Amino acid sequence: MKTNTNEAEKRVENEKSGTQTGHTHPVSHFPADLAKAEEKADRAAKSSVEYWKGAVTSRTIRGKPTAELYARFREGGRDCWVCLNTPNKATAATKARDLLLNEKAKGHDVAVAEFRPRSAPRAARSGTVGEVIAAAK
């Protein structure tokens, strides 16, 4: 197999996820060629809706694809998939961006607890009806 002399392949290990990724970096002696490669590197920031339009995705749970879109958040080496409760990419991207900004301001656990109130830790129960009657006697 013949390799292209204008490109050099470099394997890099992603420190966050620990996976190996292959990158192709252009190698050229002409500055104009390198300038073209740098123009392609422009992309949207995580705080923009355009970034999240490409980042939200549907998932397969228990072998069945879901209609709702999910966003993946990483905090301290932990993965957290958040259901955005909508199949619309534009709405899901807006929700994911708002959740990210809330996460940066308040912290991961607080932001997810506000977004998904049912999964938040509950307070200790106050007592059953039988326990209240027994205490009253």
Coordinates of N, CA and C in Angstrom, one line a residue:
M1 N 0.8 -1.2 0.0 CA 0.0 0.0 0.0 C 0.9 1.2 0.0
K2 N 0.6 2.2 -0.8 CA 1.4 3.4 -1.0 C 0.8 4.5 -0.1
T3 N 1.7 5.1 0.7 CA 1.3 6.2 1.6 C 1.4 7.5 0.8
N4 N 0.6 8.4 1.2 CA 0.6 9.8 0.7 C 1.7 10.6 1.4
T5 N 2.5 11.2 0.7 CA 3.7 12.0 1.3 C 3.2 13.3 1.8
N6 N 2.0 13.7 1.5 CA 1.5 15.0 2.0 C 0.8 14.9 3.3
E7 N 0.6 13.7 3.8 CA -0.1 13.5 5.1 C 0.7 12.6 6.0
A8 N 0.7 12.9 7.2 CA 1.4 12.0 8.2 C 0.3 11.6 9.2
E9 N 0.2 10.3 9.5 CA -0.8 9.8 10.5 C -0.1 9.8 11.9
K10 N -0.8 10.3 12.9 CA -0.3 10.3 14.2 C -1.4 9.7 15.1
R11 N -1.1 8.7 15.9 CA -2.0 8.1 16.8 C -1.9 8.9 18.2
V12 N -3.0 9.3 18.7 CA -3.1 10.1 19.9 C -4.0 9.4 20.9
E13 N -3.7 9.3 22.2 CA -4.6 8.7 23.1 C -5.4 9.9 23.8
N14 N -6.7 9.8 23.7 CA -7.5 10.8 24.4 C -7.5 10.6 25.9
E15 N -7.0 11.6 26.6 CA -6.8 11.5 28.1 C -8.1 11.4 28.8
K16 N -9.2 12.0 28.3 CA -10.4 12.0 29.0 C -11.1 10.7 28.9
S17 N -11.2 10.1 27.7 CA -11.9 8.8 27.6 C -11.0 7.6 27.5
G18 N -9.7 7.8 27.3 CA -8.7 6.7 27.3 C -8.8 6.0 26.0
T19 N -9.4 6.5 24.9 CA -9.5 5.8 23.7 C -8.4 6.3 22.7
Q20 N -8.0 5.4 21.8 CA -7.0 5.8 20.8 C -7.8 6.4 19.6
T21 N -7.3 7.5 19.1 CA -7.9 8.2 17.9 C -6.8 8.4 16.9
G22 N -7.1 8.2 15.7 CA -6.2 8.5 14.6 C -6.4 9.9 14.0
H23 N -5.4 10.6 13.9 CA -5.5 12.0 13.3 C -4.6 12.0 12.1
T24 N -5.0 12.7 11.1 CA -4.2 12.9 9.9 C -3.9 14.4 9.9
H25 N -2.6 14.7 10.0 CA -2.1 16.1 10.0 C -1.5 16.4 8.7
P26 N -1.8 17.5 8.0 CA -1.2 17.8 6.7 C 0.3 18.2 7.0
V27 N 1.1 17.7 6.1 CA 2.6 18.1 6.1 C 2.9 18.7 4.8
S28 N 3.3 19.9 4.8 CA 3.6 20.6 3.5 C 4.7 21.6 3.7
H29 N 5.5 21.8 2.7 CA 6.5 22.8 2.7 C 6.0 24.2 2.3
F30 N 4.8 24.3 1.8 CA 4.2 25.5 1.3 C 3.3 26.1 2.4
P31 N 3.5 27.3 2.8 CA 2.6 27.9 3.8 C 1.2 28.1 3.4
A32 N 0.9 28.2 2.1 CA -0.5 28.4 1.6 C -1.3 27.1 1.9
D33 N -0.7 25.9 1.8 CA -1.4 24.7 2.0 C -1.7 24.6 3.5
L34 N -0.8 25.0 4.4 CA -1.1 24.9 5.8 C -2.2 25.9 6.2
A35 N -2.3 27.0 5.6 CA -3.3 28.0 5.9 C -4.7 27.4 5.6
K36 N -4.8 26.7 4.5 CA -6.1 26.1 4.1 C -6.5 25.1 5.2
A37 N -5.6 24.3 5.7 CA -5.9 23.3 6.8 C -6.4 24.0 8.0
E38 N -5.8 25.1 8.4 CA -6.2 25.9 9.6 C -7.6 26.5 9.5
E39 N -8.0 26.8 8.3 CA -9.3 27.4 8.1 C -10.4 26.4 8.4
K40 N -10.2 25.1 8.1 CA -11.2 24.1 8.3 C -11.4 23.8 9.8
A41 N -10.4 24.2 10.7 CA -10.5 23.8 12.1 C -11.5 24.7 12.9
D42 N -12.1 25.7 12.3 CA -13.1 26.5 13.0 C -14.3 25.7 13.3
R43 N -14.8 25.7 14.6 CA -16.0 25.0 15.0 C -16.7 25.8 16.1
A44 N -17.9 25.4 16.4 CA -18.7 26.1 17.3 C -18.3 25.7 18.8
A45 N -18.5 26.6 19.7 CA -18.1 26.4 21.1 C -19.2 25.6 21.7
K46 N -18.9 25.0 22.9 CA -19.9 24.2 23.6 C -21.0 25.0 24.1
S47 N -20.8 26.3 24.3 CA -21.9 27.2 24.8 C -22.8 27.7 23.7
S48 N -22.7 27.2 22.5 CA -23.6 27.6 21.4 C -24.5 26.5 21.1
V49 N -25.7 26.8 20.6 CA -26.7 25.8 20.2 C -26.2 25.0 19.0
E50 N -25.4 25.6 18.1 CA -24.9 24.9 16.9 C -24.1 23.7 17.3
Y51 N -23.3 23.8 18.3 CA -22.5 22.7 18.8 C -23.4 21.5 19.2
W52 N -24.4 21.8 20.0 CA -25.3 20.8 20.5 C -26.2 20.2 19.5
K53 N -26.5 20.9 18.4 CA -27.3 20.3 17.3 C -26.6 19.0 16.8
G54 N -25.3 19.0 16.8 CA -24.6 17.8 16.3 C -24.3 16.8 17.4
A55 N -24.4 17.3 18.7 CA -24.0 16.4 19.8 C -25.2 15.7 20.4
V56 N -26.4 16.1 20.3 CA -27.5 15.4 20.8 C -27.8 14.2 19.9
T57 N -28.2 13.1 20.5 CA -28.4 11.9 19.7 C -29.5 11.0 20.4
S58 N -30.1 10.2 19.6 CA -31.0 9.2 20.2 C -30.2 8.0 20.7
R59 N -30.8 7.3 21.6 CA -30.1 6.1 22.2 C -30.9 4.8 22.0
T60 N -30.3 3.7 22.1 CA -30.9 2.4 22.1 C -30.9 1.9 23.5
I61 N -32.1 1.7 24.1 CA -32.2 1.3 25.5 C -32.9 0.0 25.5
R62 N -32.3 -1.0 26.1 CA -32.8 -2.4 26.1 C -33.2 -2.9 24.7
G63 N -32.4 -2.6 23.8 CA -32.5 -3.1 22.4 C -33.5 -2.3 21.6
K64 N -34.1 -1.3 22.1 CA -35.1 -0.5 21.4 C -34.7 0.9 21.2
P65 N -34.7 1.5 20.0 CA -34.3 2.9 19.8 C -35.3 3.8 20.4
T66 N -34.9 4.9 20.9 CA -35.8 5.8 21.5 C -36.1 7.0 20.6
A67 N -37.2 7.6 20.8 CA -37.6 8.8 19.9 C -37.0 10.0 20.5
E68 N -36.8 10.1 21.8 CA -36.3 11.3 22.5 C -34.8 11.4 22.2
L69 N -34.3 12.6 22.3 CA -32.9 12.8 22.1 C -32.2 13.0 23.5
Y70 N -30.9 12.6 23.5 CA -30.1 12.6 24.7 C -28.9 13.4 24.5
A71 N -28.4 13.9 25.6 CA -27.1 14.6 25.6 C -26.2 13.9 26.6
R72 N -24.9 13.8 26.3 CA -23.9 13.2 27.2 C -23.0 14.3 27.9
F73 N -23.0 14.2 29.2 CA -22.2 15.1 29.9 C -21.1 14.3 30.7
R74 N -19.9 14.9 30.8 CA -18.8 14.2 31.6 C -18.4 15.2 32.7
E75 N -18.3 14.6 33.9 CA -17.8 15.4 35.0 C -16.9 14.5 35.9
G76 N -15.7 14.8 36.0 CA -14.7 14.1 36.8 C -14.6 12.6 36.4
G77 N -14.6 12.3 35.2 CA -14.5 10.9 34.7 C -15.8 10.2 34.7
R78 N -16.9 10.8 35.1 CA -18.2 10.1 35.1 C -19.0 10.5 33.9
D79 N -19.7 9.6 33.3 CA -20.6 9.9 32.2 C -22.0 10.0 32.7
C80 N -22.7 10.9 32.1 CA -24.1 11.1 32.5 C -24.9 11.4 31.2
W81 N -25.8 10.5 30.9 CA -26.7 10.7 29.7 C -28.0 11.3 30.3
V82 N -28.4 12.4 29.7 CA -29.6 13.2 30.1 C -30.6 13.1 29.0
C83 N -31.8 12.6 29.3 CA -32.9 12.6 28.3 C -33.5 14.1 28.3
L84 N -33.6 14.6 27.0 CA -34.0 16.0 26.8 C -35.5 16.0 26.6
N85 N -36.2 14.9 26.6 CA -37.6 14.8 26.4 C -38.2 15.5 25.2
T86 N -37.5 15.4 24.1 CA -38.0 16.0 22.8 C -37.3 15.3 21.7
P87 N -38.0 15.0 20.6 CA -37.4 14.5 19.4 C -36.9 15.6 18.4
N88 N -37.2 16.8 18.8 CA -36.8 18.0 17.9 C -35.3 18.4 18.3
K89 N -34.4 18.4 17.2 CA -33.0 18.6 17.5 C -32.8 20.1 17.9
A90 N -33.5 21.0 17.4 CA -33.3 22.4 17.8 C -33.7 22.7 19.3
T91 N -34.8 22.1 19.7 CA -35.2 22.3 21.1 C -34.3 21.5 22.0
A92 N -33.9 20.3 21.6 CA -33.0 19.5 22.4 C -31.6 20.2 22.5
A93 N -31.2 20.8 21.5 CA -29.9 21.5 21.5 C -29.9 22.7 22.5
T94 N -31.0 23.4 22.5 CA -31.2 24.6 23.4 C -31.2 24.1 24.9
K95 N -32.0 23.0 25.1 CA -32.0 22.4 26.5 C -30.6 22.0 26.9
A96 N -29.9 21.3 26.0 CA -28.6 20.8 26.4 C -27.6 22.0 26.7
R97 N -27.7 23.0 25.9 CA -26.8 24.2 26.1 C -27.2 24.8 27.5
D98 N -28.5 25.0 27.8 CA -28.9 25.6 29.0 C -28.4 24.7 30.2
L99 N -28.5 23.4 30.0 CA -28.0 22.5 31.1 C -26.5 22.6 31.3
L100 N -25.8 22.7 30.2 CA -24.3 22.9 30.3 C -24.0 24.2 31.1
L101 N -24.6 25.3 30.7 CA -24.3 26.5 31.4 C -24.7 26.5 32.9
N102 N -25.8 25.8 33.2 CA -26.3 25.6 34.5 C -25.3 24.7 35.3
E103 N -24.7 23.7 34.6 CA -23.8 22.8 35.2 C -22.5 23.6 35.6
K104 N -22.0 24.5 34.7 CA -20.8 25.2 34.9 C -21.0 26.2 36.1
A105 N -22.2 26.7 36.3 CA -22.5 27.7 37.3 C -22.7 27.1 38.7
K106 N -23.5 26.0 38.7 CA -23.9 25.4 40.0 C -23.2 24.1 40.3
G107 N -22.7 23.4 39.4 CA -22.1 22.1 39.6 C -22.9 21.0 39.0
H108 N -22.3 19.9 38.7 CA -23.0 18.8 38.0 C -24.2 18.2 38.7
D109 N -24.0 17.8 39.9 CA -25.1 17.2 40.7 C -26.3 18.1 40.8
V110 N -26.1 19.3 41.2 CA -27.2 20.3 41.4 C -27.9 20.6 40.0
A111 N -27.2 20.7 39.0 CA -27.8 21.0 37.7 C -28.7 19.9 37.2
V112 N -28.1 18.7 37.3 CA -28.9 17.5 36.9 C -30.1 17.3 37.8
A113 N -30.0 17.5 39.1 CA -31.1 17.4 40.0 C -32.2 18.4 39.7
E114 N -31.8 19.6 39.3 CA -32.9 20.6 38.9 C -33.5 20.2 37.5
F115 N -32.7 19.6 36.6 CA -33.3 19.3 35.3 C -34.1 18.0 35.4
R116 N -33.7 17.1 36.2 CA -34.5 15.8 36.4 C -34.9 15.7 37.9
P117 N -36.0 16.3 38.3 CA -36.3 16.4 39.7 C -36.6 15.0 40.3
R118 N -37.1 14.1 39.5 CA -37.5 12.7 40.0 C -36.2 11.9 40.4
S119 N -35.1 12.2 39.8 CA -33.9 11.4 40.1 C -33.1 12.1 41.2
A120 N -33.5 13.2 41.7 CA -32.8 13.9 42.8 C -33.0 13.0 44.1
P121 N -32.1 13.1 45.0 CA -32.2 12.3 46.3 C -33.4 12.9 47.1
R122 N -34.2 12.0 47.6 CA -35.3 12.4 48.4 C -35.0 12.6 49.9
A123 N -35.8 13.4 50.5 CA -35.6 13.6 52.0 C -36.2 12.3 52.7
A124 N -35.7 12.1 53.9 CA -36.2 11.0 54.7 C -37.7 11.1 54.8
R125 N -38.3 9.9 54.8 CA -39.8 9.9 54.8 C -40.3 10.4 56.2
S126 N -41.5 10.9 56.3 CA -42.0 11.5 57.5 C -42.6 10.4 58.3
G127 N -43.2 9.4 57.7 CA -43.8 8.3 58.5 C -45.1 7.9 57.8
T128 N -45.5 6.6 58.1 CA -46.8 6.1 57.5 C -47.9 6.5 58.4
V129 N -49.1 6.2 57.9 CA -50.3 6.6 58.7 C -50.3 5.7 60.0
G130 N -50.0 4.5 59.9 CA -49.9 3.6 61.0 C -49.0 4.1 62.1
E131 N -47.8 4.6 61.7 CA -46.8 5.1 62.6 C -47.3 6.4 63.3
V132 N -48.0 7.2 62.5 CA -48.5 8.4 63.1 C -49.6 8.1 64.2
I133 N -50.5 7.1 63.9 CA -51.5 6.7 64.8 C -50.9 6.1 66.1
A134 N -49.9 5.3 65.9 CA -49.2 4.6 67.0 C -48.5 5.7 67.9
A135 N -47.9 6.7 67.3 CA -47.3 7.7 68.0 C -48.3 8.6 68.8
A136 N -49.5 8.8 68.2 CA -50.5 9.6 68.8 C -51.1 8.9 70.1
K137 N -51.1 7.6 70.0 CA -51.6 6.8 71.2 C -50.7 6.9 72.3

